[in-house]
Amino acid sequence: MIKQLTPVIRRRLVAARIAAMTEGADAAFKMLAETRASTCPLLDRVALGLLESEIYALDLRPAEARAAFENYVDPHLSEIDRGIAAVVADNKALILMSTFDQSASDEFYHLVDARRILGIELCDHSAILEAALGAAKGKHYEALPVYWQQLRAAYDLQNWRAYRSAEEDFAQECARLGWLDEAAYHAMVATSNDAMDEVTKNLIAARSVGQITKGLDKILHASSLKGHAVLVARMVGTIADAIPDDRLGAVTEFLMRHLDHVPTGWHDTQLLEQMWHAIESLAPRLDRSSTSLPAARGLKHPVLQKATPSRRHVIGALNALTAALPPDDLRTMADTALRLINEDRNDIDYRESLNLLCHIAHCAPDDLKSRIRDEVFPPGVQISDTLLMQAGPHLGWKPQNPGGFAIGARETAKAIRKQVQRLGPGEEPAKIGGYGTFASTSPQGTVVVHVQGAMHWVEPLAQHRALIDAPSIEELIEAMLEMIGERENLIANRASLTSCIGKFADRISLELEHRVEGVLRKLAEGTILEPTSGQTHADAKNPLNPFKIGGGDPADLRGAALVCLAELDHTRPNIRSALHDGILLGAITSADPQIRRYGLAAAHECRTLTSMEASAVALAGLDADPGVARFALQALSNSQSEIPFEPMAWHIIIRSVEGAILSSHVGYRCGAANLLGRITDFPMELKPRIEAARFALQHDVCYSVREVMRNAMEAVER
Amino acid sequence: MQTPRYARLAEDTLRGRLAGLRNAVQPILAGNYLPSFTDHSVEHSDRVCDLIDQLTEPLVHDHQLSDREAFVLYAAAYLHDAGLQHQRAGETTIVQSVLQSPEYVGRAWADLDVETKRTIVRAHHHHISGEMIERSVNAAHPVLGIQLTDDWHPGQIRSIAVAHNLYMDSHNRQEYADLTTDWGEFRMSLLGALLRLADILDESRRRSQLHLERTRELDLEARMHWWRHYYVAHVKIDPGTHQITLWFEFPPDRRVQYQAMIPPLQIPYLEEEFARHGAVLARHNLLWHFKTDEVPAAQSTSRPMDDELEMYVLERLARRHAQRADQDKILVLDHLRAERPTIERKLSELRVADNPGSATEQLIAFRNLSQHLFLLGGRRGAWTMLWGEYNRLSKSVDSDTKFVVASDLAKMMLDDSASDRACRLLHELADEAESLQPPLKFRFLCLLGQAYLETCAYPQATDALSKAATHAVDAQTREKILAELDEAHLLQGEVQIVVGPSGDGGHR
């Protein structure tokens, strides 16, 4: 289509599009109106109307996009080339789809057929396949031109879907070539979350301040349209940790422009969510003066007054901003948070709202903390809300009836024993709370499994375990062990129960601990039988299985058992537990990286390790999987003060740290920073390497790594 | 209906014979053996006679039909569909031969069900008509109810009647030619054409009495024919302008839809039939043009088809269009294949060692041949051939010729999605192009810019196109190149570079 327009109109279309991207939609509309005022050929006028409609659509205003299309494009479709008409009419189907219009899919498929009949393809599929194959083989000299040609062809067609798809392909090719600033721009224009995620992943991995700066500069300048801003916010939210200090101002300014956005429908909720998610991610980077402004905007945000699913993103951001807020702002924040759990309560974000309130209380002066406590727990009012019970200790609440928790523990034990029920004919499943049930019927009867049944009670009981008498604790733990050992129970249930046992570690008697060990030992060794009914984990992960219904990963159960045993070990370091009879070592040296991670997490919990275990942990710092190596460094940073490492182990440790410094995995580098910040008693010959590594981590591209390093060193100095 | 005028027949004896023939066949044609057919009664034959009169009006005196030609033609008009009503067609030689075919072997006419009989009669009715004519010649008990004597020219009447339903495809083209070969005073080819054309033109609602459709069990195919006739309100033949106008009358509330449905159902049949006889008609200055028109909606009283029939009609049209599209592709391929031997011969001639022409002449000849092949659809073959010859000869030709051919070659490469080759070809000449004269240089730079652009060589592309813009011969051309440049900047994300068209408030 573009090639058939008069050249001056082609140039005006480019100029108007750029004006929309850099200055906003209104600047573009002004230009289009001026151009439309002068007479021009029919196809030119259609193209002008099409761009106006597209700008509205990109600015997340589908109703106006539709109106523009119907005013300027629709009336002329029957007068222009049939092929062009069938291609551009598809844009309206896209608008209709964005608003879930009933006619959208009929219109869309009608146009698919129309284009097929006319022999028109929106892209050259065979060329794209060739390019993809070329790119996969590293022949980017073949792939890049094809993706570029597709992009130009799609622009020529003026079909938005084809254009965005071509932009997405081009963005990914740029990302593969390491042209990350260009990749970011094209991912934004493609309005593709996938492409943008790929770009941000590469940007973080590249650890290049220059690349991130160039990328930000390129897209911040051209993201005035809301549809593009969503993508930029998404990127900011992901790379917040790596944004250079000198670009924080520009990024914050960009986010502030959109913070007041109130969604009008499904099509623009992403803008609110991504903007506030970005603020949440950026919050740790903001100083006190920069925090107040977005916090004030959040507190006044209209979505907080309504029970909308998306307001949890604002609440999450407010929570992240809380730590740096001055006391006066905290009081305003507390008022809002109290409203959110009372008159404006919404179940979807109740947990986040309570979390915010706890955070405010944590940061607040005593008088404010007391006020919060009194409002949340009015004197004389019985509390039955399990989430409030969990929040209680953070707000300084003391239960009025401590004995009630012992009763609760025994009732919970009874309920937990019903996680798996074998029902007779006509028998109904018990109501124990949870996320629903799985039922399987065989000639022997019906087995009903409650997903996370009764688990909502366990957390508050764990929080207030000190108030529960020993027999009640024992009854509760026995019930949990029974269901952990129940083969027909979901693996996910058994893993949750196992994790919860660890939370009672300091209330478990030695005798009970033996029984716990007896059940968990086999699980920690990896001897796990899955339920006889339903899909196995392998079935649920099978890529050829179209109906995946997973009941949990046995590796998670094994991991939970390992960590639980480590937590028990932590409470009684002087008694050698079964964990050190090769179970922990077996996990740390497992072929499965997931098990190695759990093993290292367990090692992190242990106060002491055997020399074999310590060496295995040190070696795990060199694990090929950075996610595993990270856990190893964390375990080392926890235990190094108590474990006398051999000189050889020190060499391994410093090599691990050097490996982490070169890794794109931020968590791995954080682990290295934490370890390096804490170690003091190292062989002197390693000092130059350790100093060099410290310097590298102090100047890491990611703020979190620098902060971990700083905090760890400060802790040592203290 | 009134008896036709038989305007081309002056002799009373012949008019009298014709009246007798009409009276004799009227009851036969009223037989309604094939109830699914639209009107095939004597009224249809009468209208065919009238249409013959109108179609022959432009014939100038010397070429006008003679009395005997006219008689043969009018008589054939009354007899061509007589076979359709022959309910004892099993007794005819033609049907007996059909029953010998593997499909019916071992089955007697009497054993066949009515539908099968009707199908056979429908398919062979022209031959049955011919046999009925033959059996009535000098017969004591003529099957037509009237004895045809030799002075009726029954052989010619039979030939024209049989020829009316031959499809003139490879299967029976020869039979048609044999039946319509001119001899003596009988211009059989013209007579054959006139009967077929008049027959096909009688496709209006006069032939489609829709109230009868309600009382008959008709399949969708038959109903479609009834209704397409129904929507033709009138066929107007204007001998003065050689124009045939089909007046359609559509239900007002479905006008737009039926405008796209019904004429495509009618017109192609007519045009194809007239095209078949193009040579004969041209010889007699009887070429006709078709036009469609529509009864004003305010005056229309026509009814819509039911949904089932409407869907059937649309499916039929879609099938027909798909077949035609396939045929068109095959035609292009056939043209290409037909031309290949010639091209190969010319290539061989150009490639012989003792070719008398200079290298420049040879290269230009190869270029011309390549462009010819390219236009016929042999795109890839065209530029690969020229590329080989260019590589062989370009060192021996003058600079201008080299650049002209290289540019033409690059254009073909670009048009055939081989921009990498075009880029390689032109890039090698870029330095040398600096010394070219403006028109050649401009074209070269445009192609070079386009080739760079296609291969994602953005800086080189913008450089070449910027230079091309300075050499543009007029403002419009320059603006076009600048538009390409602006779009390239936009697509590259270099949005700050774009300045927009001058003096119009473009983006700065």
Short mmCIF file of N, CA, C and O in Angstrom, two decimals, chain B residues 323-384:
data_model
loop_
_atom_site.label_atom_id
_atom_site.label_comp_id
_atom_site.label_asym_id
_atom_site.label_seq_id
_atom_site.Cartn_x
_atom_site.Cartn_y
_atom_site.Cartn_z
N GLN B 323 -11.68 -22.97 -10.46
CA GLN B 323 -11.23 -23.71 -11.65
C GLN B 323 -10.59 -22.76 -12.66
O GLN B 323 -9.55 -23.04 -13.25
N ARG B 324 -11.22 -21.61 -12.79
CA ARG B 324 -10.70 -20.64 -13.78
C ARG B 324 -9.32 -20.14 -13.34
O ARG B 324 -8.43 -19.98 -14.17
N ALA B 325 -9.19 -19.90 -12.04
CA ALA B 325 -7.89 -19.42 -11.55
C ALA B 325 -6.81 -20.46 -11.82
O ALA B 325 -5.69 -20.12 -12.23
N ASP B 326 -7.16 -21.72 -11.59
CA ASP B 326 -6.19 -22.79 -11.87
C ASP B 326 -5.85 -22.83 -13.35
O ASP B 326 -4.69 -23.00 -13.73
N GLN B 327 -6.88 -22.65 -14.15
CA GLN B 327 -6.63 -22.69 -15.59
C GLN B 327 -5.71 -21.54 -16.01
O GLN B 327 -4.84 -21.70 -16.88
N ASP B 328 -5.91 -20.38 -15.38
CA ASP B 328 -5.07 -19.23 -15.73
C ASP B 328 -3.59 -19.50 -15.41
O ASP B 328 -2.70 -19.15 -16.18
N LYS B 329 -3.38 -20.14 -14.27
CA LYS B 329 -1.99 -20.45 -13.90
C LYS B 329 -1.38 -21.40 -14.94
O LYS B 329 -0.23 -21.24 -15.34
N ILE B 330 -2.19 -22.37 -15.31
CA ILE B 330 -1.68 -23.35 -16.28
C ILE B 330 -1.40 -22.67 -17.61
O ILE B 330 -0.43 -22.97 -18.30
N LEU B 331 -2.24 -21.69 -17.94
CA LEU B 331 -2.03 -20.95 -19.19
C LEU B 331 -0.68 -20.25 -19.18
O LEU B 331 0.06 -20.27 -20.18
N VAL B 332 -0.37 -19.59 -18.04
CA VAL B 332 0.91 -18.89 -17.95
C VAL B 332 2.06 -19.88 -18.10
O VAL B 332 3.03 -19.64 -18.83
N LEU B 333 1.91 -21.03 -17.42
CA LEU B 333 2.96 -22.05 -17.52
C LEU B 333 3.07 -22.55 -18.95
O LEU B 333 4.18 -22.73 -19.48
N ASP B 334 1.93 -22.75 -19.60
CA ASP B 334 1.95 -23.22 -20.99
C ASP B 334 2.67 -22.22 -21.89
O ASP B 334 3.44 -22.61 -22.77
N HIS B 335 2.39 -20.93 -21.65
CA HIS B 335 3.07 -19.91 -22.46
C HIS B 335 4.58 -19.98 -22.27
O HIS B 335 5.35 -19.89 -23.23
N LEU B 336 4.96 -20.14 -21.01
CA LEU B 336 6.39 -20.20 -20.71
C LEU B 336 7.01 -21.41 -21.39
O LEU B 336 8.08 -21.32 -22.02
N ARG B 337 6.33 -22.53 -21.30
CA ARG B 337 6.88 -23.76 -21.90
C ARG B 337 6.92 -23.66 -23.42
O ARG B 337 7.86 -24.14 -24.05
N ALA B 338 5.88 -23.05 -23.95
CA ALA B 338 5.81 -22.92 -25.40
C ALA B 338 6.96 -22.05 -25.91
O ALA B 338 7.48 -22.26 -27.01
N GLU B 339 7.35 -21.08 -25.10
CA GLU B 339 8.36 -20.14 -25.55
C GLU B 339 9.77 -20.67 -25.34
O GLU B 339 10.72 -20.20 -25.96
N ARG B 340 9.92 -21.67 -24.49
CA ARG B 340 11.26 -22.13 -24.12
C ARG B 340 12.12 -22.58 -25.31
O ARG B 340 13.27 -22.16 -25.42
N PRO B 341 11.57 -23.38 -26.20
CA PRO B 341 12.43 -23.82 -27.34
C PRO B 341 12.98 -22.63 -28.12
O PRO B 341 14.13 -22.61 -28.52
N THR B 342 12.12 -21.62 -28.31
CA THR B 342 12.56 -20.44 -29.06
C THR B 342 13.69 -19.74 -28.32
O THR B 342 14.72 -19.36 -28.91
N ILE B 343 13.50 -19.60 -27.02
CA ILE B 343 14.53 -18.91 -26.23
C ILE B 343 15.84 -19.71 -26.25
O ILE B 343 16.92 -19.15 -26.44
N GLU B 344 15.70 -21.00 -26.11
CA GLU B 344 16.92 -21.82 -26.11
C GLU B 344 17.62 -21.75 -27.47
O GLU B 344 18.85 -21.70 -27.54
N ARG B 345 16.82 -21.71 -28.50
CA ARG B 345 17.42 -21.60 -29.83
C ARG B 345 18.17 -20.28 -29.95
O ARG B 345 19.32 -20.23 -30.41
N LYS B 346 17.52 -19.21 -29.51
CA LYS B 346 18.18 -17.90 -29.62
C LYS B 346 19.44 -17.84 -28.75
O LYS B 346 20.44 -17.24 -29.15
N LEU B 347 19.36 -18.46 -27.61
CA LEU B 347 20.54 -18.48 -26.73
C LEU B 347 21.69 -19.20 -27.42
O LEU B 347 22.83 -18.74 -27.41
N SER B 348 21.36 -20.33 -28.03
CA SER B 348 22.40 -21.10 -28.72
C SER B 348 23.03 -20.26 -29.82
O SER B 348 24.25 -20.25 -30.00
N GLU B 349 22.18 -19.56 -30.54
CA GLU B 349 22.70 -18.73 -31.64
C GLU B 349 23.64 -17.66 -31.10
O GLU B 349 24.67 -17.37 -31.67
N LEU B 350 23.22 -17.05 -29.99
CA LEU B 350 24.05 -15.97 -29.43
C LEU B 350 25.36 -16.49 -28.85
O LEU B 350 26.34 -15.77 -28.80
N ARG B 351 25.33 -17.75 -28.41
CA ARG B 351 26.51 -18.27 -27.72
C ARG B 351 27.54 -18.90 -28.66
O ARG B 351 28.62 -19.25 -28.22
N VAL B 352 27.17 -19.10 -29.91
CA VAL B 352 28.13 -19.78 -30.80
C VAL B 352 29.39 -18.94 -30.92
O VAL B 352 29.35 -17.69 -30.89
N ALA B 353 30.48 -19.66 -31.05
CA ALA B 353 31.79 -19.00 -30.99
C ALA B 353 31.97 -17.96 -32.08
O ALA B 353 32.56 -16.90 -31.87
N ASP B 354 31.40 -18.25 -33.27
CA ASP B 354 31.65 -17.31 -34.39
C ASP B 354 30.53 -16.29 -34.51
O ASP B 354 30.21 -15.83 -35.60
N ASN B 355 29.95 -15.98 -33.43
CA ASN B 355 28.88 -14.97 -33.48
C ASN B 355 29.44 -13.68 -34.05
O ASN B 355 30.46 -13.16 -33.57
N PRO B 356 28.81 -13.20 -35.09
CA PRO B 356 29.37 -12.03 -35.78
C PRO B 356 29.23 -10.74 -34.96
O PRO B 356 29.97 -9.78 -35.19
N GLY B 357 28.31 -10.70 -34.03
CA GLY B 357 28.06 -9.44 -33.31
C GLY B 357 29.17 -9.09 -32.34
O GLY B 357 29.94 -9.96 -31.92
N SER B 358 29.25 -7.82 -32.00
CA SER B 358 30.22 -7.38 -31.00
C SER B 358 29.75 -7.84 -29.62
O SER B 358 28.60 -8.24 -29.44
N ALA B 359 30.67 -7.75 -28.65
CA ALA B 359 30.31 -8.13 -27.28
C ALA B 359 29.15 -7.27 -26.78
O ALA B 359 28.25 -7.76 -26.10
N THR B 360 29.18 -5.98 -27.14
CA THR B 360 28.11 -5.08 -26.71
C THR B 360 26.78 -5.54 -27.28
O THR B 360 25.78 -5.64 -26.56
N GLU B 361 26.78 -5.84 -28.59
CA GLU B 361 25.53 -6.29 -29.22
C GLU B 361 25.04 -7.59 -28.59
O GLU B 361 23.86 -7.78 -28.34
N GLN B 362 26.01 -8.46 -28.33
CA GLN B 362 25.64 -9.76 -27.72
C GLN B 362 25.02 -9.55 -26.35
O GLN B 362 23.97 -10.12 -26.03
N LEU B 363 25.68 -8.74 -25.54
CA LEU B 363 25.18 -8.54 -24.18
C LEU B 363 23.79 -7.91 -24.18
O LEU B 363 22.90 -8.30 -23.41
N ILE B 364 23.61 -6.95 -25.11
CA ILE B 364 22.29 -6.31 -25.20
C ILE B 364 21.24 -7.34 -25.64
O ILE B 364 20.11 -7.36 -25.14
N ALA B 365 21.64 -8.19 -26.59
CA ALA B 365 20.70 -9.22 -27.06
C ALA B 365 20.34 -10.18 -25.93
O ALA B 365 19.17 -10.56 -25.76
N PHE B 366 21.35 -10.56 -25.15
CA PHE B 366 21.07 -11.43 -23.98
C PHE B 366 20.15 -10.71 -23.00
O PHE B 366 19.24 -11.30 -22.44
N ARG B 367 20.41 -9.45 -22.80
CA ARG B 367 19.58 -8.66 -21.89
C ARG B 367 18.12 -8.66 -22.37
O ARG B 367 17.18 -8.90 -21.59
N ASN B 368 17.95 -8.43 -23.69
CA ASN B 368 16.59 -8.38 -24.24
C ASN B 368 15.87 -9.72 -24.07
O ASN B 368 14.70 -9.78 -23.70
N LEU B 369 16.63 -10.78 -24.34
CA LEU B 369 16.06 -12.12 -24.23
C LEU B 369 15.69 -12.41 -22.77
O LEU B 369 14.63 -12.97 -22.47
N SER B 370 16.57 -12.00 -21.89
CA SER B 370 16.34 -12.23 -20.46
C SER B 370 15.09 -11.48 -19.99
O SER B 370 14.26 -12.02 -19.26
N GLN B 371 14.95 -10.24 -20.43
CA GLN B 371 13.78 -9.46 -20.01
C GLN B 371 12.49 -10.07 -20.56
O GLN B 371 11.45 -10.07 -19.90
N HIS B 372 12.61 -10.61 -21.79
CA HIS B 372 11.44 -11.26 -22.40
C HIS B 372 11.04 -12.48 -21.56
O HIS B 372 9.86 -12.65 -21.21
N LEU B 373 12.02 -13.28 -21.22
CA LEU B 373 11.77 -14.47 -20.42
C LEU B 373 11.20 -14.08 -19.05
O LEU B 373 10.28 -14.72 -18.52
N PHE B 374 11.73 -13.02 -18.50
CA PHE B 374 11.29 -12.54 -17.19
C PHE B 374 9.80 -12.19 -17.23
O PHE B 374 9.03 -12.54 -16.33
N LEU B 375 9.41 -11.50 -18.32
CA LEU B 375 8.01 -11.08 -18.45
C LEU B 375 7.07 -12.28 -18.61
O LEU B 375 5.90 -12.22 -18.22
N LEU B 376 7.60 -13.36 -19.18
CA LEU B 376 6.75 -14.55 -19.37
C LEU B 376 6.61 -15.36 -18.08
O LEU B 376 5.91 -16.36 -18.04
N GLY B 377 7.31 -14.93 -17.04
CA GLY B 377 7.20 -15.65 -15.76
C GLY B 377 8.44 -16.46 -15.42
O GLY B 377 8.53 -17.02 -14.34
N GLY B 378 9.39 -16.52 -16.34
CA GLY B 378 10.62 -17.27 -16.07
C GLY B 378 11.64 -16.40 -15.37
O GLY B 378 12.75 -16.19 -15.88
N ARG B 379 11.29 -15.89 -14.20
CA ARG B 379 12.10 -14.87 -13.54
C ARG B 379 13.49 -15.38 -13.15
O ARG B 379 14.50 -14.75 -13.46
N ARG B 380 13.48 -16.48 -12.45
CA ARG B 380 14.77 -16.98 -11.94
C ARG B 380 15.69 -17.37 -13.10
O ARG B 380 16.87 -17.04 -13.12
N GLY B 381 15.11 -18.06 -14.08
CA GLY B 381 15.89 -18.46 -15.25
C GLY B 381 16.43 -17.26 -16.00
O GLY B 381 17.55 -17.28 -16.52
N ALA B 382 15.63 -16.19 -16.01
CA ALA B 382 16.01 -15.01 -16.78
C ALA B 382 17.27 -14.35 -16.22
O ALA B 382 18.25 -14.14 -16.93
N TRP B 383 17.24 -14.04 -14.92
CA TRP B 383 18.41 -13.29 -14.42
C TRP B 383 19.64 -14.15 -14.20
O TRP B 383 20.77 -13.68 -14.32
N THR B 384 19.42 -15.43 -13.92
CA THR B 384 20.62 -16.28 -13.78
C THR B 384 21.32 -16.43 -15.12
O THR B 384 22.55 -16.42 -15.20
#
